[in-house]
Tab-separated table of C-alpha atoms in Angstrom:
chain	number	residue	atom	x	y	z
A	1343	MET	CA	20.196	17.139	4.795
A	1344	SER	CA	17.056	17.194	2.723
A	1345	ASN	CA	14.052	19.092	3.948
A	1346	PRO	CA	11.158	16.923	5.127
A	1347	ILE	CA	8.177	16.508	2.894
A	1348	SER	CA	4.909	17.732	4.330
A	1349	LEU	CA	2.633	14.914	3.352
A	1350	ALA	CA	-0.915	15.962	2.683
A	1351	HIS	CA	-3.516	15.510	5.387
A	1352	ARG	CA	-7.028	14.709	4.305
A	1353	SER	CA	-9.590	17.357	5.127
A	1354	LYS	CA	-12.227	16.691	7.753
A	1355	SER	CA	-14.809	16.368	5.017
A	1356	HIS	CA	-13.283	12.997	4.121
A	1357	VAL	CA	-14.796	9.960	5.751
A	1358	LEU	CA	-11.257	8.766	6.424
A	1359	LEU	CA	-8.674	11.095	7.919
A	1360	ALA	CA	-5.071	10.523	6.955
A	1361	TRP	CA	-3.508	7.942	9.228
A	1362	SER	CA	-6.718	7.741	11.261
A	1363	PRO	CA	-8.745	4.575	11.766
A	1364	MET	CA	-11.610	3.594	9.570
A	1365	PHE	CA	-14.380	4.224	12.066
A	1366	LEU	CA	-16.546	1.299	11.193
A	1367	MET	CA	-19.746	2.770	12.535
A	1368	LEU	CA	-19.395	5.636	10.051
A	1369	VAL	CA	-17.856	4.040	6.987
A	1370	VAL	CA	-20.465	2.772	4.540
A	1371	THR	CA	-19.025	-0.480	3.205
A	1372	ALA	CA	-21.005	-3.429	1.974
A	1373	SER	CA	-19.711	-5.837	4.594
A	1374	PHE	CA	-19.708	-3.659	7.690
A	1375	ALA	CA	-22.816	-1.591	7.066
A	1376	ALA	CA	-24.807	-4.810	6.914
A	1377	ASN	CA	-23.221	-6.345	10.007
A	1378	PRO	CA	-23.712	-4.527	13.342
A	1379	PHE	CA	-21.539	-7.130	15.077
A	1380	LYS	CA	-18.489	-6.132	13.056
A	1381	ARG	CA	-19.098	-2.483	13.837
A	1382	ASP	CA	-19.532	-3.185	17.532
A	1383	ILE	CA	-16.278	-5.105	17.963
A	1384	ALA	CA	-14.317	-2.128	16.617
A	1385	GLU	CA	-16.040	0.420	18.857
A	1386	PRO	CA	-13.682	0.133	21.896
A	1387	GLY	CA	-10.654	0.677	19.674
A	1388	ASN	CA	-12.313	3.552	17.835
A	1389	GLN	CA	-13.190	5.249	21.117
A	1390	ALA	CA	-9.652	4.889	22.453
A	1391	PHE	CA	-8.265	6.305	19.210
A	1392	LYS	CA	-10.565	9.329	19.415
A	1393	GLU	CA	-9.232	9.887	22.940
A	1394	GLU	CA	-5.685	9.717	21.492
A	1395	ASN	CA	-4.899	6.675	23.610
A	1396	TYR	CA	-3.245	4.885	20.707
A	1397	GLU	CA	-1.666	2.109	22.752
A	1398	LYS	CA	-5.069	1.119	24.109
A	1399	ALA	CA	-6.628	1.487	20.661
A	1400	ALA	CA	-4.086	-0.951	19.243
A	1401	SER	CA	-4.804	-3.406	22.042
A	1402	GLU	CA	-8.549	-3.210	21.408
A	1403	TYR	CA	-8.154	-3.692	17.659
A	1404	VAL	CA	-6.000	-6.762	18.285
A	1405	LYS	CA	-8.803	-8.186	20.443
A	1406	ALA	CA	-11.290	-7.462	17.672
A	1407	GLN	CA	-9.061	-9.271	15.196
A	1408	ASP	CA	-9.417	-12.436	17.262
A	1409	LEU	CA	-13.076	-12.372	16.209
A	1410	GLU	CA	-12.560	-11.071	12.657
A	1411	PRO	CA	-8.984	-12.002	11.652
A	1412	LEU	CA	-9.511	-11.341	7.930
A	1413	SER	CA	-11.052	-7.882	8.265
A	1414	ALA	CA	-9.291	-5.343	6.034
A	1415	GLU	CA	-10.866	-2.524	8.024
A	1416	LEU	CA	-9.442	-3.811	11.298
A	1417	ASN	CA	-6.018	-4.189	9.711
A	1418	PHE	CA	-6.320	-0.590	8.583
A	1419	ASN	CA	-7.363	0.638	12.019
A	1420	LEU	CA	-4.613	-1.259	13.808
A	1421	GLY	CA	-2.076	0.097	11.340
A	1422	SER	CA	-3.319	3.618	12.081
A	1423	ALA	CA	-2.863	3.096	15.819
A	1424	TYR	CA	0.692	1.855	15.305
A	1425	TYR	CA	1.440	4.781	13.006
A	1426	ARG	CA	0.432	7.235	15.706
A	1427	GLN	CA	2.950	5.531	17.987
A	1428	ASP	CA	5.690	5.979	15.350
A	1429	GLU	CA	5.787	2.223	14.745
A	1430	TYR	CA	5.927	2.662	11.005
A	1431	ASP	CA	7.159	-0.810	10.078
A	1432	ARG	CA	4.276	-2.481	11.901
A	1433	ALA	CA	1.877	0.017	10.369
A	1434	MET	CA	3.185	-0.764	6.876
A	1435	GLU	CA	2.638	-4.482	7.375
A	1436	LEU	CA	-0.998	-3.937	8.311
A	1437	PHE	CA	-1.727	-1.375	5.607
A	1438	GLU	CA	-0.239	-3.826	3.106
A	1439	LYS	CA	-2.769	-6.428	4.233
A	1440	ALA	CA	-5.566	-3.864	4.016
A	1441	THR	CA	-4.724	-3.148	0.364
A	1442	ARG	CA	-6.148	-6.593	-0.448
A	1443	ALA	CA	-9.625	-5.456	0.536
A	1444	ASP	CA	-12.384	-6.402	-1.886
A	1445	GLU	CA	-13.890	-2.939	-1.679
A	1446	THR	CA	-12.070	-0.474	-3.916
A	1447	SER	CA	-12.365	2.523	-1.606
A	1448	VAL	CA	-10.873	0.617	1.324
A	1449	ALA	CA	-7.934	-0.594	-0.776
A	1450	ALA	CA	-7.320	2.929	-2.087
A	1451	LYS	CA	-7.157	4.385	1.416
A	1452	ALA	CA	-4.877	1.579	2.536
A	1453	TYR	CA	-2.433	2.293	-0.302
A	1454	TYR	CA	-2.480	5.987	0.594
A	1455	ASN	CA	-1.599	5.322	4.217
A	1456	LEU	CA	0.924	2.694	3.166
A	1457	GLY	CA	2.722	5.362	1.143
A	1458	ASN	CA	2.688	7.760	4.088
A	1459	SER	CA	4.027	5.105	6.464
A	1460	ARG	CA	6.693	3.992	4.026
A	1461	TYR	CA	7.874	7.570	3.632
A	1462	LYS	CA	8.120	8.129	7.379
A	1463	ALA	CA	10.018	4.867	7.907
A	1464	SER	CA	12.353	5.565	4.979
A	1465	LYS	CA	13.083	9.108	6.095
A	1466	ARG	CA	13.819	7.907	9.632
A	1467	ASP	CA	16.286	5.286	8.383
A	1468	TYR	CA	17.901	7.683	5.924
A	1469	GLU	CA	18.494	10.423	8.476
A	1470	ALA	CA	19.962	7.891	10.907
A	1471	ALA	CA	22.339	6.612	8.206
A	1472	VAL	CA	23.427	10.142	7.261
A	1473	ALA	CA	24.092	11.002	10.899
A	1474	THR	CA	26.170	7.856	11.347
A	1475	ALA	CA	28.156	8.519	8.160
A	1476	GLY	CA	28.876	12.101	9.169
A	1477	GLY	CA	26.944	13.794	6.393
A	1478	GLU	CA	24.979	13.223	3.228
A	1479	GLY	CA	28.081	13.317	1.044
A	1480	ALA	CA	29.550	10.333	2.887
A	1481	ALA	CA	26.333	8.337	2.803
A	1482	GLY	CA	26.096	7.487	-0.888
A	1483	GLY	CA	24.698	4.014	-0.289
A	1484	ALA	CA	22.093	5.406	2.074
A	1485	VAL	CA	21.009	7.926	-0.554
A	1486	GLN	CA	20.527	5.184	-3.130
A	1487	ASP	CA	18.521	3.108	-0.688
A	1488	TYR	CA	16.421	6.127	0.262
A	1489	VAL	CA	15.637	6.952	-3.364
A	1490	LYS	CA	14.637	3.351	-4.005
A	1491	LYS	CA	12.207	3.467	-1.097
A	1492	LEU	CA	10.836	6.811	-2.243
A	1493	GLU	CA	10.157	5.248	-5.624
A	1494	GLN	CA	8.117	2.600	-3.840
A	1495	CYS	CA	6.137	5.369	-2.126
A	1496	ILE	CA	5.328	6.702	-5.584
A	1497	LYS	CA	3.954	3.300	-6.525
A	1498	ASP	CA	1.762	3.294	-3.423
A	1499	TYR	CA	0.214	6.637	-4.341
A	1500	GLU	CA	-0.188	5.531	-7.946
A	1501	GLU	CA	-2.132	2.509	-6.710
A	1502	THR	CA	-4.383	4.884	-4.789
A	1503	LEU	CA	-4.978	6.951	-7.914
A	1504	LYS	CA	-5.758	3.865	-9.982
A	1505	ARG	CA	-8.694	3.265	-7.648
A	1506	THR	CA	-9.622	6.863	-6.829
A	1507	PRO	CA	-8.298	9.145	-9.604
A	1508	GLU	CA	-9.836	12.199	-7.952
A	1509	ASP	CA	-7.715	11.897	-4.775
A	1510	GLU	CA	-5.955	15.270	-4.607
A	1511	ASP	CA	-3.929	14.355	-1.511
A	1512	ALA	CA	-2.385	11.358	-3.246
A	1513	LYS	CA	-1.548	13.552	-6.250
A	1514	TYR	CA	0.081	16.121	-3.977
A	1515	ASN	CA	2.177	13.562	-2.102
A	1516	LEU	CA	3.181	11.923	-5.364
A	1517	GLU	CA	4.586	15.189	-6.711
A	1518	MET	CA	6.345	16.007	-3.431
A	1519	ILE	CA	8.098	12.642	-3.459
A	1520	ARG	CA	9.216	13.181	-7.055
A	1521	ARG	CA	10.633	16.578	-6.141
A	1522	GLU	CA	12.454	15.040	-3.193
A	1523	ILE	CA	14.093	12.491	-5.488
A	1524	LYS	CA	15.173	15.222	-7.934
A	1525	ASN	CA	16.659	17.284	-5.085
A	1526	LEU	CA	18.605	14.295	-3.821
A	1527	MET	CA	19.915	13.565	-7.307
A	1528	ARG	CA	21.082	17.161	-7.845
A	1529	ARG	CA	23.068	17.153	-4.609
A	1530	GLN	CA	24.970	13.980	-5.479
A	1531	PRO	CA	28.498	14.164	-6.974
A	1532	PRO	CA	28.483	13.492	-10.760
A	1533	GLN	CA	29.791	9.938	-10.366
A	1534	ASP	CA	27.302	9.091	-7.632
A	1535	GLN	CA	24.542	10.735	-9.645
A	1536	GLN	CA	25.315	8.559	-12.661
A	1537	GLN	CA	25.363	5.470	-10.464
A	1538	GLN	CA	22.015	6.516	-9.039
A	1539	GLN	CA	20.552	6.992	-12.505
A	1540	ASP	CA	21.897	3.602	-13.569
A	1541	GLN	CA	20.339	2.023	-10.495
A	1542	GLN	CA	16.999	3.675	-11.209
A	1543	GLN	CA	17.084	2.380	-14.774
A	1544	GLN	CA	17.985	-1.080	-13.527
A	1545	ASN	CA	15.085	-0.986	-11.087
A	1546	GLN	CA	12.724	0.106	-13.854
A	1547	ASP	CA	13.968	-2.627	-16.186
A	1548	GLN	CA	13.468	-5.205	-13.463
A	1549	GLN	CA	9.938	-3.964	-12.791
A	1550	ASN	CA	9.122	-4.096	-16.499
A	1551	GLN	CA	10.489	-7.634	-16.735
A	1552	GLU	CA	8.489	-8.772	-13.718
A	1553	GLN	CA	5.341	-7.244	-15.189
A	1554	LYS	CA	6.016	-8.922	-18.535
A	1555	GLU	CA	6.551	-12.304	-16.865
A	1556	SER	CA	3.372	-11.853	-14.857
A	1557	GLU	CA	1.393	-11.060	-18.012
A	1558	GLN	CA	2.886	-14.067	-19.799
A	1559	GLU	CA	2.003	-16.329	-16.901
A	1560	GLN	CA	-1.553	-15.005	-16.884
A	1561	ASN	CA	-1.835	-15.530	-20.640
A	1562	GLN	CA	-0.618	-19.108	-20.274
A	1563	GLN	CA	-3.163	-19.737	-17.558
A	1564	ASP	CA	-5.918	-18.254	-19.697
A	1565	GLN	CA	-4.820	-20.323	-22.699
A	1566	GLY	CA	-4.734	-23.470	-20.596
A	1567	GLN	CA	-8.212	-22.769	-19.309
A	1568	GLN	CA	-9.479	-22.198	-22.842
A	1569	GLU	CA	-7.974	-25.489	-24.002
A	1570	GLU	CA	-9.481	-27.282	-21.044
A	1571	ASN	CA	-12.887	-25.788	-21.781
A	1572	LYS	CA	-12.536	-26.793	-25.438
A	1573	GLU	CA	-11.680	-30.369	-24.455
A	1574	ASP	CA	-14.741	-30.494	-22.221
A	1575	GLU	CA	-16.902	-29.184	-25.050
A	1576	ASN	CA	-15.498	-31.788	-27.459
A	1577	LYS	CA	-16.072	-34.516	-24.921
A	1578	ASP	CA	-19.658	-33.430	-24.381
A	1579	SER	CA	-20.193	-33.311	-28.145
A	1580	GLU	CA	-18.806	-36.826	-28.586
A	1581	GLU	CA	-21.021	-38.165	-25.828
A	1582	LYS	CA	-24.079	-36.582	-27.424
A	1583	ASN	CA	-23.187	-38.078	-30.814
A	1584	GLN	CA	-22.789	-41.520	-29.273
A	1585	GLN	CA	-26.135	-41.213	-27.536
A	1586	GLN	CA	-27.810	-40.184	-30.794
A	1587	GLN	CA	-26.241	-43.132	-32.663
A	1588	GLU	CA	-27.463	-45.551	-29.996
């Protein structure tokens, strides 16, 4: 059984503690700092979270979402409350929504907590599969699935670092996940190890292909927009010429 990874906790000097809610009355964001109403609706949930009453905190954040359903901060806070109740799948869903925040710092923190939640959920599922199979050696499929999910955790932390390159906690967790993958690979029988490497390469090839297709689609859209703009310009020019001839 692999040793658990001690994911980094953010120091108290950070505005946002790892897996803790984004206390809206303290976080300086463009939307919430300028809107006392949005800060006020989160206050009951924030207070319950500080009191470690995470079930009540979740309930209060859900109520607040009725008033601000598109708030990335509230999605983040609700995800934090679920995380503290070990409801990692629900937490992941909400952190995923929070990553779409317009504000870079909010999105970065959401990706960080998404990676933490994904790791906890993946580790839980992996250990359950190993126990059912009667040991790691008999759980080859579970190992492959676990590694694949760990690779997704890496992506989450990389997304954090794209937005906040100075985030030392994300760097630490990223390296710990990579070490965990290497340890898993070393413990696999040679045949299983080769299959795992082939699967990793296949996953990487698929990701590269998806990225290439996305870039091609974006280029086509840009080209179409340029052609449309050119047609509009030509049309305007023709109309001006006609007016001058008249």
